[in-house]
Amino acid sequence: MDHELQLAACADIAALSALLARTSLDPAQVVAGVPECVDGAELARALFAHAPLGEAAAAACVRRAEAVDAHTGRLDWAIRWLQALPAHPQVARALRNARILDRLVGAAGMQPWTLAAANAMGGARVVARVLELAAADLELAPVLEELRGSDGLRAAWNAWWLHNMVGCDLAPAAIELHAAWFDDRVLLATVYAVGAPCVDAARAEAALLAVAGNHGLHSVDRAAHIRMPERLRALISAADWAQPDQWLLSADEASQAVAAGLAQAQALRTLSQHAQLDLDMPAVAQCQDCVPAQQRLLARCLQSPGPETLAWLLELRELQVFGATAADRIRSELLRALLLAGQLDAARALLAASADSAFADPVADTACAAARELLDNADSASRDSAPVRAALQCLDAVPAAAQSAAAQHERLLADAAHLVWTLGAPPGALRIFRAADTRLLPIEIRQIDDPFELLRLVLERYPEAFRRQRVVREIAAALLQLKLGVSVEMSLRDLAVRSPEELFAVALMLEAAVRLPDAEAARGFVLQLSAARAVAAPLMAAAELQRAARMLGHGPRDVGERALDT
């Protein structure tokens, strides 16, 4: 008790030195009992100039620093005291925390915790709390320098960034200033973590170049053909970021990963600039290994094609985004997209520029496929409707398609559909009729193979069409040409029945007249059929032979074919 009173009475280092000369006090006891007003640096020299710092004394020294902070708020005094002490792990941790708190005070004008609270947190918690404050206030960025320079905090630093890097506004500055303190796995997670991935090409490049710098790669081979190492691709796909040892890269792996990543970042920039697609680095990386993903992305890129589209699509192919898609396939898909979009001049320019290049499909097939898609999606059968007009323009824009059988088929379909559409126009008003009549669309005409079933459907959808017999006969001729390739000349002048095809057409109109009903029109059709006995007789005979064959159990197909020949 006497010694404690004597220590408490020492108001300066001279009094303390006199006391130490008369007694042999334990350094820990001295540190605990000397008033805080005694200069710390002089006290350290007096006690530890020639003696090591033991555990008990180190703990007492740390408690003194905590007391100085708690009672006076002078972190600078606590730091001065700790700096003057001999090296010891407890002292080093306390000095690190004191410096961090002092940086917080200088950067943001606040001290969120006391030194005692910081020492009780442990290194990982200190890192997390400081980085949370820094992420919320960029003025705290200088504090990161103190964290980075402290031994033993690297693992805690990387653990925090691994969970908070993506989307953190502080991340780009932190990578730029402290790249060497980031593990490769954290930098790669910044680029490829699925769930909150990197959508900024510049940010991805900064992280990848930091990986290169960590491995001493001052120049990186940016050759687009270099691929991500298989081991890393598997880790990235599995999103397995938790095991640091798995992410230890060799110099060769780092070089390949950086080169592949820089190519992907350039692809991301190209896609954002030209296709206005909101993609991210994982999506771009996935395309390099997945053919369906490449096909889906190509379809998105071709939603708004233009004259410059081929150039940047081929650039993306060189960057391995479309690495599994042949250049001629890209040209064919682009030609089809240009035709569908009505970019006929651009389509012609593509054909002219690619005269020496191969297309995956013959250009005639591509043009016909585009015309077919336009017709199948038309909301009107009128030749003047935008889709039908665009379909016919597709066929005209590609010279190779002009005379092909497929193109002729599409034109016949458009003609037949237009004829059907005219049935909806009031008599004498066809020139001014522009209604979007949807009673029978081109796709429905395409899907039914039997021309007379089609004609029956036409008469059902347009119940009064039989009153325009000449138009119905023209439609029948067009459907026969479209479906069977049979050219039939209809008797449009005198409306006589001179062929089996006309006979069937009149019979279907008779059904329609009876169904309405219109007795007068039905009587006229009966008279036409009665006058066509010479045409009907062979058909009736064939029908009787087929009926007899079915009754006798013979194959109706062979007998029927012979009867029709007869």
Coordinates of C-alpha atoms in Angstrom, one line a residue:
M1 CA 0.0 0.0 0.0
D2 CA 2.9 2.4 0.8
H3 CA 4.3 1.7 -2.7
E4 CA 1.0 2.4 -4.4
L5 CA 0.7 5.7 -2.5
Q6 CA 4.3 6.6 -3.4
L7 CA 3.7 5.8 -7.1
A8 CA 0.5 7.9 -7.1
A9 CA 2.5 10.8 -5.7
C10 CA 5.0 10.8 -8.5
A11 CA 3.9 13.8 -10.7
D12 CA 6.8 13.6 -13.1
I13 CA 9.6 11.4 -14.2
A14 CA 12.1 12.9 -11.8
A15 CA 10.1 11.8 -8.8
L16 CA 9.5 8.4 -10.3
S17 CA 13.2 7.9 -10.9
A18 CA 14.0 8.8 -7.3
L19 CA 11.5 6.3 -6.1
L20 CA 12.8 3.6 -8.4
A21 CA 16.4 4.2 -7.1
R22 CA 15.2 3.6 -3.6
T23 CA 13.1 0.5 -4.3
S24 CA 12.9 -2.5 -6.6
L25 CA 9.3 -2.3 -7.8
D26 CA 7.9 -4.6 -10.5
P27 CA 7.5 -2.8 -13.9
A28 CA 3.9 -3.9 -14.2
Q29 CA 3.2 -2.5 -10.7
V30 CA 4.9 0.8 -11.7
V31 CA 2.9 1.2 -14.9
A32 CA -0.3 0.5 -13.2
G33 CA 0.3 2.9 -10.4
V34 CA 2.0 5.9 -12.0
P35 CA -0.3 8.8 -12.8
E36 CA -1.3 9.3 -16.5
C37 CA 0.3 12.8 -16.5
V38 CA 3.8 11.3 -16.4
D39 CA 5.3 11.4 -19.9
G40 CA 4.9 8.1 -21.6
A41 CA 8.1 8.1 -23.6
E42 CA 10.2 9.0 -20.6
L43 CA 8.4 6.4 -18.5
A44 CA 9.2 3.7 -21.1
R45 CA 12.9 4.6 -21.1
A46 CA 13.0 4.5 -17.3
L47 CA 11.4 1.1 -17.0
F48 CA 12.4 -0.8 -20.1
A49 CA 15.7 0.7 -21.4
H50 CA 17.6 -2.4 -20.2
A51 CA 14.9 -4.9 -19.5
P52 CA 12.6 -7.0 -21.8
L53 CA 8.8 -6.5 -21.7
G54 CA 7.1 -9.4 -20.1
E55 CA 3.5 -10.5 -20.5
A56 CA 2.2 -9.0 -17.3
A57 CA 4.1 -5.7 -18.0
A58 CA 2.8 -5.7 -21.6
A59 CA -0.8 -6.1 -20.4
A60 CA -0.3 -3.3 -17.9
C61 CA 1.1 -1.0 -20.6
V62 CA -1.9 -1.7 -22.8
R63 CA -4.3 -0.9 -20.0
R64 CA -2.4 2.3 -19.4
A65 CA -2.9 3.3 -23.0
E66 CA -6.6 2.4 -22.8
A67 CA -6.9 4.5 -19.6
V68 CA -5.2 7.5 -21.3
D69 CA -7.7 7.3 -24.1
A70 CA -10.7 6.8 -21.9
H71 CA -9.9 9.6 -19.4
T72 CA -8.3 12.2 -21.6
G73 CA -9.4 11.4 -25.2
R74 CA -5.8 12.0 -26.3
L75 CA -5.1 9.1 -28.7
D76 CA -1.9 10.8 -29.6
W77 CA -0.6 10.4 -26.0
A78 CA -1.6 6.7 -26.1
I79 CA 0.2 6.2 -29.4
R80 CA 3.3 8.0 -28.1
W81 CA 3.3 5.7 -25.1
L82 CA 2.9 2.5 -27.1
Q83 CA 5.5 3.5 -29.6
A84 CA 8.1 4.0 -26.9
L85 CA 7.7 0.5 -25.6
P86 CA 9.8 -2.5 -26.6
A87 CA 8.3 -4.9 -29.2
H88 CA 5.6 -7.2 -28.0
P89 CA 2.5 -8.7 -29.7
Q90 CA 0.0 -7.2 -27.2
V91 CA 1.6 -3.8 -27.6
A92 CA 1.7 -4.1 -31.4
R93 CA -2.1 -4.9 -31.6
A94 CA -3.0 -2.0 -29.3
L95 CA -0.7 0.4 -31.3
R96 CA -2.4 -0.8 -34.5
N97 CA -5.9 -0.2 -33.1
A98 CA -4.9 3.2 -31.7
R99 CA -3.5 4.3 -35.1
I100 CA -6.7 3.2 -36.8
L101 CA -8.9 5.1 -34.4
D102 CA -6.6 8.1 -34.8
R103 CA -7.1 7.9 -38.6
L104 CA -10.8 7.7 -38.1
V105 CA -10.7 10.9 -36.0
G106 CA -8.6 12.7 -38.6
A107 CA -10.6 11.5 -41.7
A108 CA -14.2 11.8 -40.4
G109 CA -13.9 13.7 -37.1
M110 CA -15.2 10.9 -35.1
Q111 CA -14.0 8.1 -32.8
P112 CA -16.6 5.4 -32.9
W113 CA -15.1 3.2 -30.1
T114 CA -12.7 3.6 -27.3
L115 CA -9.3 2.0 -27.5
A116 CA -10.3 -0.6 -24.9
A117 CA -13.4 -1.6 -27.0
A118 CA -11.2 -1.9 -30.2
N119 CA -8.7 -4.1 -28.3
A120 CA -11.5 -6.3 -27.1
M121 CA -13.0 -6.7 -30.7
G122 CA -10.2 -8.7 -32.2
G123 CA -8.6 -8.0 -35.6
A124 CA -11.3 -9.4 -37.9
R125 CA -14.0 -7.4 -36.2
V126 CA -12.0 -4.2 -36.3
V127 CA -11.4 -4.6 -40.0
A128 CA -15.1 -5.3 -40.6
R129 CA -16.3 -2.3 -38.6
V130 CA -13.8 0.1 -40.2
L131 CA -14.6 -1.1 -43.7
E132 CA -18.3 -0.7 -43.0
L133 CA -17.7 2.9 -42.0
A134 CA -15.4 3.5 -45.0
A135 CA -18.0 2.0 -47.4
A136 CA -20.6 4.4 -46.1
D137 CA -18.3 7.4 -46.2
L138 CA -15.7 7.6 -48.9
E139 CA -13.8 10.3 -46.9
L140 CA -12.7 7.4 -44.7
A141 CA -10.6 5.9 -47.6
P142 CA -7.3 6.9 -45.9
V143 CA -8.1 4.6 -43.0
L144 CA -7.7 1.7 -45.4
E145 CA -4.0 2.4 -45.7
E146 CA -3.6 1.9 -41.9
L147 CA -5.5 -1.4 -42.2
R148 CA -3.4 -2.6 -45.1
G149 CA -0.2 -1.8 -43.4
S150 CA -1.1 -3.8 -40.3
D151 CA 0.3 -7.3 -39.8
G152 CA -2.2 -10.0 -39.2
L153 CA -5.2 -8.4 -40.9
R154 CA -4.8 -9.6 -44.4
A155 CA -7.1 -12.6 -44.0
A156 CA -9.8 -10.5 -42.3
W157 CA -9.4 -7.8 -45.0
N158 CA -10.0 -10.3 -47.8
A159 CA -12.8 -12.1 -46.0
W160 CA -14.7 -8.8 -45.7
W161 CA -14.1 -7.8 -49.3
L162 CA -15.2 -11.3 -50.5
H163 CA -18.6 -10.7 -49.1
N164 CA -18.9 -7.0 -49.8
M165 CA -16.8 -6.2 -52.9
V166 CA -19.6 -6.4 -55.5
G167 CA -21.6 -3.2 -55.6
C168 CA -19.4 -1.4 -53.1
D169 CA -18.6 2.1 -54.2
L170 CA -15.3 1.9 -52.4
A171 CA -14.1 -1.1 -54.2
P172 CA -12.5 0.5 -57.3
A173 CA -10.5 2.9 -55.2
A174 CA -9.5 0.2 -52.8
I175 CA -8.3 -2.0 -55.7
E176 CA -6.4 0.8 -57.3
L177 CA -4.7 1.9 -54.0
H178 CA -4.2 -1.5 -52.3
A179 CA -4.2 -4.1 -55.1
A180 CA -1.3 -6.1 -53.6
W181 CA -3.4 -6.8 -50.4
F182 CA -6.2 -8.5 -52.3
D183 CA -6.1 -12.3 -52.8
D184 CA -6.7 -13.6 -56.3
R185 CA -10.0 -15.2 -55.3
V186 CA -11.4 -11.9 -54.1
L187 CA -10.4 -10.1 -57.2
L188 CA -11.9 -12.8 -59.4
A189 CA -15.0 -12.9 -57.3
T190 CA -15.3 -9.2 -58.0
V191 CA -15.6 -10.0 -61.7
Y192 CA -17.4 -13.4 -61.8
A193 CA -19.5 -13.7 -58.6
V194 CA -23.0 -14.8 -59.7
G195 CA -25.8 -13.1 -57.9
A196 CA -24.4 -9.5 -57.9
P197 CA -21.9 -9.7 -60.8
C198 CA -19.8 -7.1 -62.4
V199 CA -21.5 -5.2 -65.2
D200 CA -18.8 -2.6 -65.7
A201 CA -16.0 -3.5 -68.2
A202 CA -13.5 -0.9 -66.7
R203 CA -14.1 -2.2 -63.2
A204 CA -13.5 -5.8 -64.4
E205 CA -10.3 -4.8 -66.2
A206 CA -9.0 -3.1 -63.0
A207 CA -9.5 -6.2 -61.0
L208 CA -7.9 -8.5 -63.6
L209 CA -4.9 -6.2 -63.9
A210 CA -4.6 -6.3 -60.2
V211 CA -4.3 -10.1 -60.4
A212 CA -1.6 -9.6 -63.0
G213 CA 0.3 -7.2 -60.8
N214 CA 0.1 -9.6 -57.8
H215 CA 2.0 -12.1 -60.0
G216 CA 4.5 -9.7 -61.4
L217 CA 3.0 -9.8 -64.9
H218 CA 3.8 -6.4 -66.2
S219 CA 2.7 -7.2 -69.7
V220 CA -0.2 -9.5 -70.4
D221 CA -0.8 -11.3 -73.7
R222 CA -4.2 -10.0 -74.7
A223 CA -4.6 -12.6 -77.5
A224 CA -8.3 -13.2 -77.8
H225 CA -7.9 -17.0 -78.3
I226 CA -6.5 -17.5 -74.8
R227 CA -9.0 -19.3 -72.7
M228 CA -9.6 -19.4 -68.9
P229 CA -7.8 -22.4 -67.3
E230 CA -10.1 -25.3 -67.0
R231 CA -9.6 -25.5 -63.2
L232 CA -10.6 -21.9 -62.8
R233 CA -13.6 -22.2 -65.1
A234 CA -14.8 -25.1 -62.9
L235 CA -14.3 -23.1 -59.7
I236 CA -16.1 -20.0 -61.1
S237 CA -19.0 -22.1 -62.4
A238 CA -19.3 -23.7 -59.0
A239 CA -19.1 -20.3 -57.2
D240 CA -16.7 -22.0 -54.8
W241 CA -15.1 -18.9 -53.2
A242 CA -14.8 -20.1 -49.7
Q243 CA -11.6 -22.1 -49.8
P244 CA -8.5 -19.8 -50.2
D245 CA -6.1 -22.6 -51.0
Q246 CA -8.0 -23.6 -54.1
W247 CA -7.5 -20.1 -55.5
L248 CA -3.7 -20.1 -55.3
L249 CA -2.7 -19.4 -58.9
S250 CA 0.5 -20.3 -60.7
A251 CA 2.1 -17.6 -62.9
D252 CA 0.8 -19.4 -66.1
E253 CA -2.7 -19.7 -64.7
A254 CA -2.8 -16.1 -63.7
S255 CA -1.6 -15.0 -67.1
Q256 CA -4.2 -17.1 -68.9
A257 CA -7.0 -16.0 -66.5
V258 CA -6.1 -12.3 -67.0
A259 CA -5.9 -12.6 -70.8
A260 CA -9.2 -14.4 -71.0
G261 CA -10.9 -12.0 -68.6
L262 CA -9.6 -8.9 -70.5
A263 CA -11.1 -10.4 -73.7
Q264 CA -14.4 -10.9 -71.9
A265 CA -14.3 -7.4 -70.6
Q266 CA -13.8 -6.0 -74.1
A267 CA -16.7 -8.2 -75.3
L268 CA -18.9 -6.8 -72.5
R269 CA -18.0 -3.2 -73.6
T270 CA -18.8 -4.0 -77.2
L271 CA -22.1 -5.6 -76.3
S272 CA -23.1 -2.6 -74.2
Q273 CA -22.0 -0.1 -76.9
H274 CA -23.5 -1.7 -80.0
A275 CA -26.3 -4.0 -78.8
Q276 CA -27.4 -2.0 -75.7
L277 CA -27.6 -5.2 -73.8
D278 CA -27.4 -5.2 -70.0
L279 CA -25.1 -8.2 -69.5
D280 CA -22.5 -9.0 -66.9
M281 CA -19.1 -10.7 -66.9
P282 CA -20.5 -14.2 -65.8
A283 CA -22.9 -14.1 -68.7
V284 CA -20.2 -13.3 -71.2
A285 CA -17.9 -16.0 -69.7
Q286 CA -20.7 -18.6 -70.0
C287 CA -21.1 -17.9 -73.7
Q288 CA -17.5 -19.1 -74.3
D289 CA -18.4 -22.7 -73.2
C290 CA -22.1 -23.0 -74.0
V291 CA -23.4 -23.2 -77.5
P292 CA -27.1 -22.7 -76.5
A293 CA -26.0 -19.5 -74.6
Q294 CA -24.2 -18.3 -77.7
Q295 CA -27.3 -18.9 -79.8
R296 CA -29.5 -17.0 -77.4
L297 CA -27.1 -14.1 -77.2
L298 CA -26.8 -14.0 -81.0
A299 CA -30.6 -13.8 -81.2
R300 CA -30.6 -10.8 -78.8
C301 CA -27.9 -9.1 -80.7
L302 CA -29.9 -9.3 -83.9
Q303 CA -33.0 -7.7 -82.5
S304 CA -32.1 -4.4 -84.0
P305 CA -29.6 -5.1 -86.8
G306 CA -27.9 -2.4 -88.9
P307 CA -25.2 -1.9 -91.5
E308 CA -22.4 -2.1 -88.8
T309 CA -23.7 -5.2 -87.1
L310 CA -21.6 -7.8 -88.9
A311 CA -18.3 -6.0 -88.0
W312 CA -18.9 -6.1 -84.2
L313 CA -20.5 -9.6 -84.3
L314 CA -17.3 -10.9 -85.9
E315 CA -15.3 -9.0 -83.3
L316 CA -17.3 -10.8 -80.6
R317 CA -16.5 -14.1 -82.4
E318 CA -12.8 -13.3 -82.2
L319 CA -13.2 -12.6 -78.5
Q320 CA -14.6 -16.1 -78.1
V321 CA -18.2 -14.9 -77.2
F322 CA -19.4 -16.7 -80.4
G323 CA -16.3 -19.0 -80.6
A324 CA -18.5 -22.0 -81.3
T325 CA -20.5 -20.3 -84.0
A326 CA -19.1 -20.3 -87.5
A327 CA -18.7 -17.0 -89.3
D328 CA -21.0 -18.1 -92.1
R329 CA -23.7 -18.9 -89.6
I330 CA -23.4 -15.4 -88.2
R331 CA -23.8 -14.0 -91.8
S332 CA -26.8 -16.1 -92.5
E333 CA -28.5 -15.1 -89.2
L334 CA -27.7 -11.5 -89.8
L335 CA -29.1 -11.6 -93.4
R336 CA -32.3 -13.1 -92.1
A337 CA -32.6 -10.5 -89.3
L338 CA -32.0 -7.6 -91.8
L339 CA -34.7 -9.0 -94.1
L340 CA -37.1 -9.4 -91.2
A341 CA -36.4 -5.8 -90.0
G342 CA -37.0 -4.4 -93.5
Q343 CA -33.3 -3.3 -93.8
L344 CA -33.2 -4.2 -97.4
D345 CA -30.3 -1.9 -98.3
A346 CA -28.2 -3.3 -95.5
A347 CA -29.1 -6.8 -96.6
R348 CA -27.9 -6.0 -100.2
A349 CA -24.7 -4.5 -98.8
L350 CA -24.1 -7.6 -96.7
L351 CA -24.5 -9.8 -99.8
A352 CA -22.2 -7.6 -101.8
A353 CA -19.6 -7.4 -99.0
S354 CA -19.8 -11.2 -98.5
A355 CA -19.6 -12.2 -102.1
D356 CA -16.4 -14.1 -101.5
S357 CA -17.6 -15.6 -98.2
A358 CA -19.7 -18.6 -97.5
F359 CA -23.1 -18.5 -95.9
A360 CA -24.3 -21.3 -93.6
D361 CA -27.4 -21.6 -95.7
P362 CA -27.9 -20.6 -99.4
V363 CA -29.0 -17.0 -99.4
A364 CA -32.2 -18.0 -101.3
D365 CA -33.2 -20.3 -98.5
T366 CA -32.5 -17.6 -96.0
A367 CA -34.6 -15.1 -97.9
C368 CA -37.4 -17.6 -98.2
A369 CA -37.2 -18.4 -94.5
A370 CA -37.5 -14.7 -93.7
A371 CA -40.5 -14.3 -96.0
R372 CA -42.1 -17.4 -94.6
E373 CA -41.7 -16.0 -91.0
L374 CA -43.2 -12.7 -92.0
L375 CA -46.2 -14.3 -93.7
D376 CA -46.8 -16.7 -90.8
N377 CA -46.9 -13.8 -88.4
A378 CA -49.0 -11.5 -90.6
D379 CA -52.2 -10.1 -89.0
S380 CA -53.8 -9.5 -92.3
A381 CA -53.9 -11.4 -95.6
S382 CA -53.9 -8.2 -97.7
R383 CA -50.9 -7.8 -100.0
D384 CA -50.8 -4.2 -98.9
S385 CA -50.3 -5.0 -95.2
A386 CA -46.8 -4.4 -93.9
P387 CA -45.9 -8.0 -93.1
V388 CA -47.0 -9.4 -96.5
R389 CA -45.4 -6.5 -98.4
A390 CA -42.2 -7.0 -96.4
A391 CA -42.2 -10.8 -97.2
L392 CA -42.5 -10.1 -100.9
Q393 CA -39.7 -7.5 -100.6
C394 CA -37.5 -10.1 -99.0
L395 CA -37.8 -12.3 -102.0
D396 CA -37.1 -9.4 -104.4
A397 CA -34.1 -8.2 -102.5
V398 CA -32.1 -11.4 -102.9
P399 CA -31.5 -12.1 -106.6
A400 CA -30.7 -15.8 -105.9
A401 CA -34.2 -16.2 -104.4
A402 CA -36.1 -14.6 -107.3
Q403 CA -36.8 -17.7 -109.3
S404 CA -36.4 -20.5 -106.7
A405 CA -39.3 -22.9 -106.2
A406 CA -39.5 -22.0 -102.5
A407 CA -39.9 -18.3 -103.4
Q408 CA -42.5 -19.1 -106.0
H409 CA -44.4 -21.0 -103.3
E410 CA -44.4 -18.0 -100.9
R411 CA -45.6 -15.7 -103.7
L412 CA -48.4 -18.1 -104.5
L413 CA -49.4 -18.2 -100.8
A414 CA -49.4 -14.4 -100.7
D415 CA -51.6 -14.3 -103.8
A416 CA -54.0 -16.9 -102.5
A417 CA -54.3 -15.2 -99.2
H418 CA -54.9 -11.8 -100.8
L419 CA -57.7 -13.3 -103.0
V420 CA -59.4 -14.6 -99.8
W421 CA -59.0 -11.3 -98.1
T422 CA -60.8 -9.5 -101.0
L423 CA -63.9 -11.5 -100.1
G424 CA -64.3 -9.2 -97.1
A425 CA -64.5 -6.1 -99.2
P426 CA -67.9 -4.7 -100.1
P427 CA -68.8 -5.1 -103.8
G428 CA -67.3 -2.3 -105.9
A429 CA -65.2 -1.0 -103.0
L430 CA -62.0 -3.1 -103.3
R431 CA -59.8 -0.2 -104.2
I432 CA -60.5 1.6 -101.0
F433 CA -60.9 -1.4 -98.8
R434 CA -58.1 -1.5 -96.2
A435 CA -59.6 -3.4 -93.3
A436 CA -57.4 -5.7 -91.3
D437 CA -59.6 -8.8 -92.0
T438 CA -58.4 -11.7 -89.8
R439 CA -61.0 -14.3 -90.7
L440 CA -58.4 -16.4 -92.6
L441 CA -54.7 -15.6 -92.2
P442 CA -51.8 -16.8 -94.3
I443 CA -50.5 -19.2 -91.6
E444 CA -53.9 -21.0 -91.6
I445 CA -53.7 -21.4 -95.4
R446 CA -50.2 -22.8 -95.0
Q447 CA -51.2 -25.4 -92.4
I448 CA -54.0 -27.1 -94.4
D449 CA -52.8 -29.3 -97.3
D450 CA -56.1 -30.2 -99.0
P451 CA -57.1 -27.4 -101.4
F452 CA -60.8 -28.2 -101.2
E453 CA -60.8 -28.4 -97.4
L454 CA -59.3 -25.0 -97.6
L455 CA -62.0 -23.8 -100.0
R456 CA -64.7 -25.2 -97.7
L457 CA -63.0 -23.3 -94.8
V458 CA -63.0 -20.1 -96.9
L459 CA -66.8 -20.5 -97.5
E460 CA -67.4 -21.1 -93.8
R461 CA -65.4 -18.0 -92.7
Y462 CA -67.1 -15.8 -95.4
P463 CA -70.7 -17.2 -95.5
E464 CA -71.8 -15.0 -98.4
A465 CA -68.8 -15.6 -100.6
F466 CA -70.7 -18.0 -102.9
R467 CA -72.5 -15.0 -104.3
R468 CA -69.1 -13.9 -105.8
Q469 CA -68.7 -17.1 -107.8
R470 CA -65.9 -15.8 -110.1
V471 CA -63.7 -14.8 -107.1
V472 CA -64.3 -18.2 -105.4
R473 CA -63.3 -20.0 -108.6
E474 CA -60.1 -17.9 -108.8
I475 CA -59.4 -18.8 -105.2
A476 CA -59.9 -22.5 -106.0
A477 CA -57.5 -22.2 -108.9
A478 CA -54.9 -20.4 -106.7
L479 CA -55.2 -23.0 -103.9
L480 CA -54.8 -25.9 -106.4
Q481 CA -51.7 -24.3 -107.8
L482 CA -50.4 -23.7 -104.3
K483 CA -51.1 -27.1 -102.7
L484 CA -50.9 -29.5 -105.7
G485 CA -48.9 -27.6 -108.3
V486 CA -51.8 -28.1 -110.6
S487 CA -52.7 -25.2 -113.0
V488 CA -56.4 -25.2 -113.8
E489 CA -58.1 -22.7 -116.1
M490 CA -61.5 -21.8 -114.6
S491 CA -64.5 -20.8 -116.8
L492 CA -64.9 -17.3 -115.5
R493 CA -66.8 -15.9 -118.5
D494 CA -69.8 -18.2 -118.7
L495 CA -69.4 -20.0 -115.4
A496 CA -69.7 -23.4 -117.0
V497 CA -68.4 -26.6 -115.3
R498 CA -65.8 -28.1 -117.6
S499 CA -63.4 -29.8 -115.1
P500 CA -63.6 -31.9 -112.0
E501 CA -62.0 -29.1 -110.1
E502 CA -64.8 -26.7 -111.1
L503 CA -67.3 -29.3 -110.2
F504 CA -66.0 -29.6 -106.6
A505 CA -65.8 -25.8 -106.3
V506 CA -69.5 -25.4 -107.4
A507 CA -70.5 -28.3 -105.1
L508 CA -68.9 -26.5 -102.1
M509 CA -70.6 -23.2 -103.1
L510 CA -73.9 -25.2 -103.2
E511 CA -73.3 -26.3 -99.6
A512 CA -72.6 -22.8 -98.5
A513 CA -75.8 -21.5 -100.2
V514 CA -77.9 -24.2 -98.5
R515 CA -76.2 -23.4 -95.1
L516 CA -77.0 -19.7 -95.3
P517 CA -79.7 -20.4 -96.6
D518 CA -80.2 -18.8 -100.1
A519 CA -82.6 -20.9 -102.1
E520 CA -82.2 -19.0 -105.3
A521 CA -78.4 -19.3 -105.4
A522 CA -78.6 -22.9 -104.4
R523 CA -81.0 -23.6 -107.4
G524 CA -78.5 -21.9 -109.7
F525 CA -75.7 -24.1 -108.5
V526 CA -77.8 -27.2 -108.9
L527 CA -78.5 -26.3 -112.5
Q528 CA -74.8 -25.8 -113.1
L529 CA -74.1 -29.3 -111.7
S530 CA -76.9 -30.8 -113.7
A531 CA -75.4 -29.4 -116.9
A532 CA -72.0 -31.0 -116.1
R533 CA -73.1 -34.7 -116.3
A534 CA -70.2 -35.5 -118.7
V535 CA -67.7 -34.2 -116.1
A536 CA -69.4 -35.9 -113.2
A537 CA -69.9 -39.4 -114.7
P538 CA -66.3 -40.6 -114.4
L539 CA -66.1 -39.3 -110.9
M540 CA -69.3 -41.1 -109.9
A541 CA -68.0 -44.3 -111.4
A542 CA -64.8 -44.0 -109.5
A543 CA -66.7 -43.4 -106.3
E544 CA -68.9 -46.5 -106.9
L545 CA -65.8 -48.6 -107.5
Q546 CA -64.2 -47.4 -104.3
R547 CA -67.4 -48.1 -102.4
A548 CA -67.5 -51.7 -103.8
A549 CA -63.9 -52.2 -102.9
R550 CA -64.5 -51.3 -99.3
M551 CA -67.5 -53.6 -99.1
L552 CA -65.4 -56.5 -100.5
G553 CA -62.5 -55.8 -98.2
H554 CA -60.0 -54.8 -100.9
G555 CA -57.4 -52.2 -100.4
P556 CA -59.3 -49.0 -101.3
R557 CA -56.1 -47.1 -102.3
D558 CA -55.1 -49.3 -105.2
V559 CA -58.6 -49.8 -106.6
G560 CA -59.4 -46.1 -106.1
E561 CA -56.3 -45.1 -108.0
R562 CA -57.2 -47.4 -111.0
A563 CA -60.7 -46.1 -111.0
L564 CA -59.6 -42.5 -111.1
D565 CA -57.2 -43.3 -113.9
T566 CA -60.1 -44.8 -115.9

